[in-house]
Each structure stands twice: as C-alpha cells, then as structure tokens.
C-alpha cells in the first residue's frame, strides 16, 4: 500500500474537537498509511454572529475543509454529528470515501434529532440543562442548549477515569438539532458504517439498534463503552477505524 488515507473527525454537540486527540494519536502510532485531522464547528461560545448557525452552516463548514484535503477522506462523526454526516453525504457524495457513525444519530429523511428525542419516554437529550437564547453580538439572540455539567460524567463520560469540563462548551446551537434531514440518492451512494456503544447513557443501545435497522450499512462494529469511546478506549476505536478504512496495521501495535 503506497497511498495515505485521510480520516476527518467531527465532534458531537458540546464536545470540543480535542476529544478525538487520543484516537488520532493511536492511529498515528499504528500506521504510517493514515493521516487524520479534526475540526470544531462554528458556535456561539464567544463568537459574534450575524445570523443563526444552522445544519447547513455545519455541512458547508465541513465541505469547505475537506475540499482542501488530498483525495477523498473517510469522515467520522460522533453523536450529533451523525446528521452532519448524512447531509454531507447527500450534498457532496463525490467528496468522501465513506462515513462512520460512532454512537451517532443515524436518522431517516424528514427526521430531526429533536423529534427523535421527543419520542423517548423521558424526552431528554444528552446532558441538556436548559433551552435558552444567547446574545451573539449586535443585539441578536439565537436559541441554544446549555450543557448540564452536573450530569456530564453520568451521561457522556460513564467509564471515564477523569472528566475535564474544559473538553466541553457551555452551549450548542439548537437550530441544527431541530432541523429535519433532507437525504436521498446522494446519501444512499456513500458507504456507511456504524460503531455501537453498548453502555451508552446518552443514546441507548436500543436506540442505536433501532436507527441501524433502518438502513443497509457496509459494516457494523460494537464496543462495550459509554458515549465517549474516544476517551475510554481510544486504541480499540482506532483499530476499528483502521479496519474500516482497510489500512494495514502491524500486529505489534495492536493493544
């Protein structure tokens, strides 16, 4: 194998892109044929905005970034980023090799995360404290979901030895979460993989399996972890991703 494959990592709602650093380090340690990068989404956390952040804002941001990368990357998304993966695949199927959902929202056409959450018995999403408005400059206010830091360990980081609140933003834009997907042939044409997290307390295993059952996927993997496998099992997650990407890994580097 002479070519190097690129993996792009997208964080979930509230997470900073640095959450993927452990996995990226493990990928670099395991193979010289893989290169990875990550990116944060536009947000209201200290940024002045003239217009609302939407799902299309996210998709456009990622599409612009990956268009500058060599070849077609494999794009990996966690949690909320599942809707970005789906919409990205629909609009730019020619720009990506495959998409990988890591305990992420794999929704059908016309569905939104907010609608999906509303069907739950408790109607809760992740570690939401409140739905409120935030001023983002020039007197403009936009809807956001504030994180409940008191429940971050329980819902997002069960299994983590240490939880740093610096890894999370206070707010996440609400508009993308209530936006319904518009997907069809473009989305269907892109190879899709799903990595289930069996001990997840943010998106339950039952919910993950229900979403997965709606689609024909190229592959499904399973990890006995909570919602943040990149924080608790970075090496094992890296192995799965390299396997999906068909990147050779020397046996001595496997944990």
Coordinates of C-alpha atoms in Angstrom, one line a residue, residues 18-250:
X18 CA -9.8 17.8 21.1
X19 CA -11.9 14.9 22.3
X20 CA -10.5 13.0 19.3
X21 CA -6.8 13.6 20.1
X22 CA -6.3 10.2 21.8
X23 CA -7.7 8.3 18.8
X24 CA -5.7 10.4 16.3
X25 CA -2.5 9.6 18.3
X26 CA -3.3 5.9 18.3
X27 CA -3.9 5.9 14.6
X28 CA -0.6 7.7 14.0
X29 CA 1.1 5.1 16.2
X30 CA -0.4 2.2 14.4
X31 CA 0.0 3.0 10.8
X32 CA 2.1 5.2 8.5
X33 CA -0.7 4.9 5.9
X34 CA -3.2 7.0 7.8
X35 CA -3.3 10.8 8.4
X36 CA -6.1 12.4 10.4
X37 CA -7.5 15.8 11.3
X38 CA -10.4 17.2 13.2
X39 CA -12.4 20.4 13.3
X40 CA -14.7 22.4 15.6
X41 CA -18.0 23.7 14.3
X42 CA -18.9 27.3 14.2
X43 CA -20.6 28.2 17.5
X44 CA -21.8 31.0 19.8
X45 CA -19.3 30.4 22.5
X46 CA -17.5 33.7 22.4
X47 CA -18.0 34.2 18.7
X48 CA -20.0 37.1 17.3
X49 CA -22.6 36.0 14.7
X50 CA -24.7 37.9 12.2
X51 CA -27.0 35.0 11.5
X52 CA -28.1 31.8 13.1
X53 CA -26.0 28.7 13.0
X54 CA -27.8 26.0 11.1
X55 CA -27.3 22.4 10.0
X56 CA -26.3 23.8 6.6
X57 CA -23.7 26.0 8.4
X58 CA -22.1 22.8 9.7
X59 CA -22.3 21.0 6.4
X60 CA -20.8 23.9 4.5
X61 CA -18.0 24.3 7.0
X62 CA -17.0 20.6 6.8
X63 CA -17.4 20.5 3.0
X64 CA -15.1 23.5 2.6
X65 CA -12.4 22.0 4.8
X66 CA -12.4 18.6 3.2
X67 CA -12.3 20.1 -0.3
X68 CA -8.8 21.2 0.5
X69 CA -7.6 17.8 1.6
X70 CA -5.9 15.3 -0.8
X71 CA -8.2 12.6 -2.1
X72 CA -11.5 11.5 -0.6
X73 CA -11.4 11.3 3.2
X74 CA -13.3 9.0 5.5
X75 CA -15.4 11.2 7.7
X76 CA -16.1 10.0 11.3
X77 CA -18.8 11.6 13.3
X78 CA -19.9 11.3 16.9
X79 CA -23.4 11.8 18.4
X80 CA -25.0 14.9 16.9
X81 CA -22.5 14.8 14.1
X82 CA -24.5 11.9 12.6
X83 CA -26.9 14.4 11.0
X84 CA -23.9 16.3 9.5
X85 CA -22.5 13.1 8.1
X86 CA -25.8 12.2 6.5
X87 CA -26.4 15.7 5.0
X88 CA -22.8 16.0 3.9
X89 CA -23.1 12.6 2.1
X90 CA -26.3 13.8 0.4
X91 CA -24.9 17.1 -0.9
X92 CA -21.2 16.1 -1.5
X93 CA -21.1 12.3 -2.2
X94 CA -18.2 12.8 -4.6
X95 CA -16.0 14.4 -1.9
X96 CA -16.0 11.5 0.6
X97 CA -14.9 7.8 0.6
X98 CA -17.1 6.7 3.4
X99 CA -18.8 7.9 6.6
X100 CA -18.6 6.4 10.0
X101 CA -21.2 6.9 12.8
X102 CA -19.8 6.5 16.3
X103 CA -22.8 6.2 18.6
X104 CA -24.3 8.9 16.4
X105 CA -27.7 9.9 15.2
X106 CA -28.4 7.9 12.0
X107 CA -31.8 9.4 11.1
X108 CA -34.1 8.9 8.1
X109 CA -35.2 11.5 5.6
X110 CA -37.5 14.1 7.2
X111 CA -36.4 13.3 10.8
X112 CA -34.7 15.6 13.2
X113 CA -32.7 14.9 16.4
X114 CA -35.3 16.9 18.4
X115 CA -38.1 14.9 17.0
X116 CA -36.2 11.7 17.7
X117 CA -35.6 12.8 21.3
X118 CA -39.3 13.7 21.8
X119 CA -40.3 10.1 21.2
X120 CA -38.3 9.0 24.2
X121 CA -40.1 8.2 27.5
X122 CA -38.1 10.9 29.3
X123 CA -37.8 13.3 26.4
X124 CA -34.2 14.1 27.4
X125 CA -31.1 14.5 25.2
X126 CA -27.6 14.0 26.5
X127 CA -26.8 16.4 29.3
X128 CA -29.2 19.3 28.5
X129 CA -29.8 21.7 31.3
X130 CA -32.0 24.3 29.5
X131 CA -33.1 25.6 26.1
X132 CA -32.5 29.3 26.1
X133 CA -31.4 32.3 24.0
X134 CA -27.9 33.7 23.9
X135 CA -26.8 37.1 22.6
X136 CA -24.1 36.7 19.9
X137 CA -23.3 40.3 19.1
X138 CA -25.2 43.2 17.5
X139 CA -28.1 42.6 19.8
X140 CA -29.0 39.4 18.0
X141 CA -30.2 36.4 20.0
X142 CA -30.1 32.8 19.0
X143 CA -31.5 29.5 20.6
X144 CA -29.0 27.3 22.3
X145 CA -29.0 24.2 24.6
X146 CA -27.0 24.7 27.7
X147 CA -25.0 21.8 29.0
X148 CA -25.8 20.4 32.4
X149 CA -22.2 19.9 33.8
X150 CA -23.5 18.1 36.8
X151 CA -24.6 15.2 34.6
X152 CA -21.7 15.1 32.1
X153 CA -20.0 12.2 33.8
X154 CA -23.1 10.2 34.1
X155 CA -24.5 10.7 30.6
X156 CA -21.4 11.4 28.4
X157 CA -18.4 10.0 30.3
X158 CA -19.5 6.9 32.1
X159 CA -16.4 4.7 32.2
X160 CA -14.0 7.7 32.1
X161 CA -11.4 7.8 34.9
X162 CA -11.1 11.5 34.6
X163 CA -13.5 14.1 33.2
X164 CA -12.3 17.5 32.2
X165 CA -15.0 20.1 31.8
X166 CA -12.6 22.0 29.6
X167 CA -13.4 19.4 26.9
X168 CA -17.0 20.8 26.6
X169 CA -18.6 24.0 25.5
X170 CA -21.3 25.6 27.6
X171 CA -23.7 25.9 24.7
X172 CA -24.6 24.1 21.5
X173 CA -26.7 25.7 18.7
X174 CA -30.3 24.5 18.8
X175 CA -31.3 25.1 15.2
X176 CA -29.3 22.2 13.7
X177 CA -30.8 19.8 16.3
X178 CA -34.4 20.7 15.3
X179 CA -33.7 20.6 11.6
X180 CA -35.2 17.8 9.6
X181 CA -32.8 15.9 7.3
X182 CA -33.2 16.0 3.5
X183 CA -31.4 13.0 2.2
X184 CA -31.8 10.7 -0.8
X185 CA -29.7 9.2 -3.6
X186 CA -26.5 11.1 -2.7
X187 CA -26.7 9.7 0.9
X188 CA -27.5 6.3 -0.3
X189 CA -24.5 6.2 -2.7
X190 CA -21.9 6.7 0.1
X191 CA -20.6 3.6 2.1
X192 CA -21.8 3.9 5.7
X193 CA -20.5 2.2 8.9
X194 CA -21.8 2.3 12.4
X195 CA -20.0 1.7 15.7
X196 CA -22.4 0.9 18.5
X197 CA -21.6 1.7 22.1
X198 CA -23.4 -0.8 24.3
X199 CA -23.2 1.1 27.6
X200 CA -24.2 4.5 26.2
X201 CA -26.4 6.5 28.5
X202 CA -26.9 9.4 26.1
X203 CA -28.1 7.4 23.1
X204 CA -29.1 4.0 24.4
X205 CA -28.1 0.7 22.7
X206 CA -31.8 0.1 21.9
X207 CA -32.0 3.5 20.1
X208 CA -28.8 2.8 18.2
X209 CA -30.1 -0.5 17.1
X210 CA -33.4 1.0 16.0
X211 CA -31.6 3.5 13.9
X212 CA -29.2 1.0 12.4
X213 CA -32.1 -1.3 11.4
X214 CA -33.5 1.3 9.0
X215 CA -30.5 1.2 6.7
X216 CA -28.3 -1.1 4.7
X217 CA -24.8 -0.5 6.0
X218 CA -21.4 -1.5 4.8
X219 CA -20.4 -2.6 8.3
X220 CA -21.4 -2.5 12.0
X221 CA -19.0 -2.8 14.9
X222 CA -19.7 -2.9 18.6
X223 CA -17.8 -1.5 21.6
X224 CA -18.6 -2.1 25.3
X225 CA -18.2 1.5 26.2
X226 CA -20.2 4.6 27.2
X227 CA -21.0 7.5 25.0
X228 CA -17.3 8.7 24.7
X229 CA -15.3 5.7 23.5
X230 CA -12.5 8.1 22.2
X231 CA -11.9 9.0 25.9
X232 CA -12.0 5.5 27.4
X233 CA -11.0 3.1 24.6
X234 CA -9.0 5.2 22.1
X235 CA -6.8 2.3 20.9
X236 CA -9.7 -0.1 20.3
X237 CA -11.6 2.6 18.4
X238 CA -8.6 3.4 16.3
X239 CA -8.3 -0.3 15.4
X240 CA -11.9 -0.4 14.2
X241 CA -11.5 2.7 12.2
X242 CA -8.3 1.4 10.5
X243 CA -10.1 -1.8 9.8
X244 CA -13.0 0.0 8.2
X245 CA -10.5 2.2 6.2
X246 CA -8.7 -1.0 5.1
X247 CA -5.4 0.4 6.3
X248 CA -2.8 -2.2 7.3
X249 CA -1.7 -2.3 10.9
X250 CA 1.4 -4.2 12.2

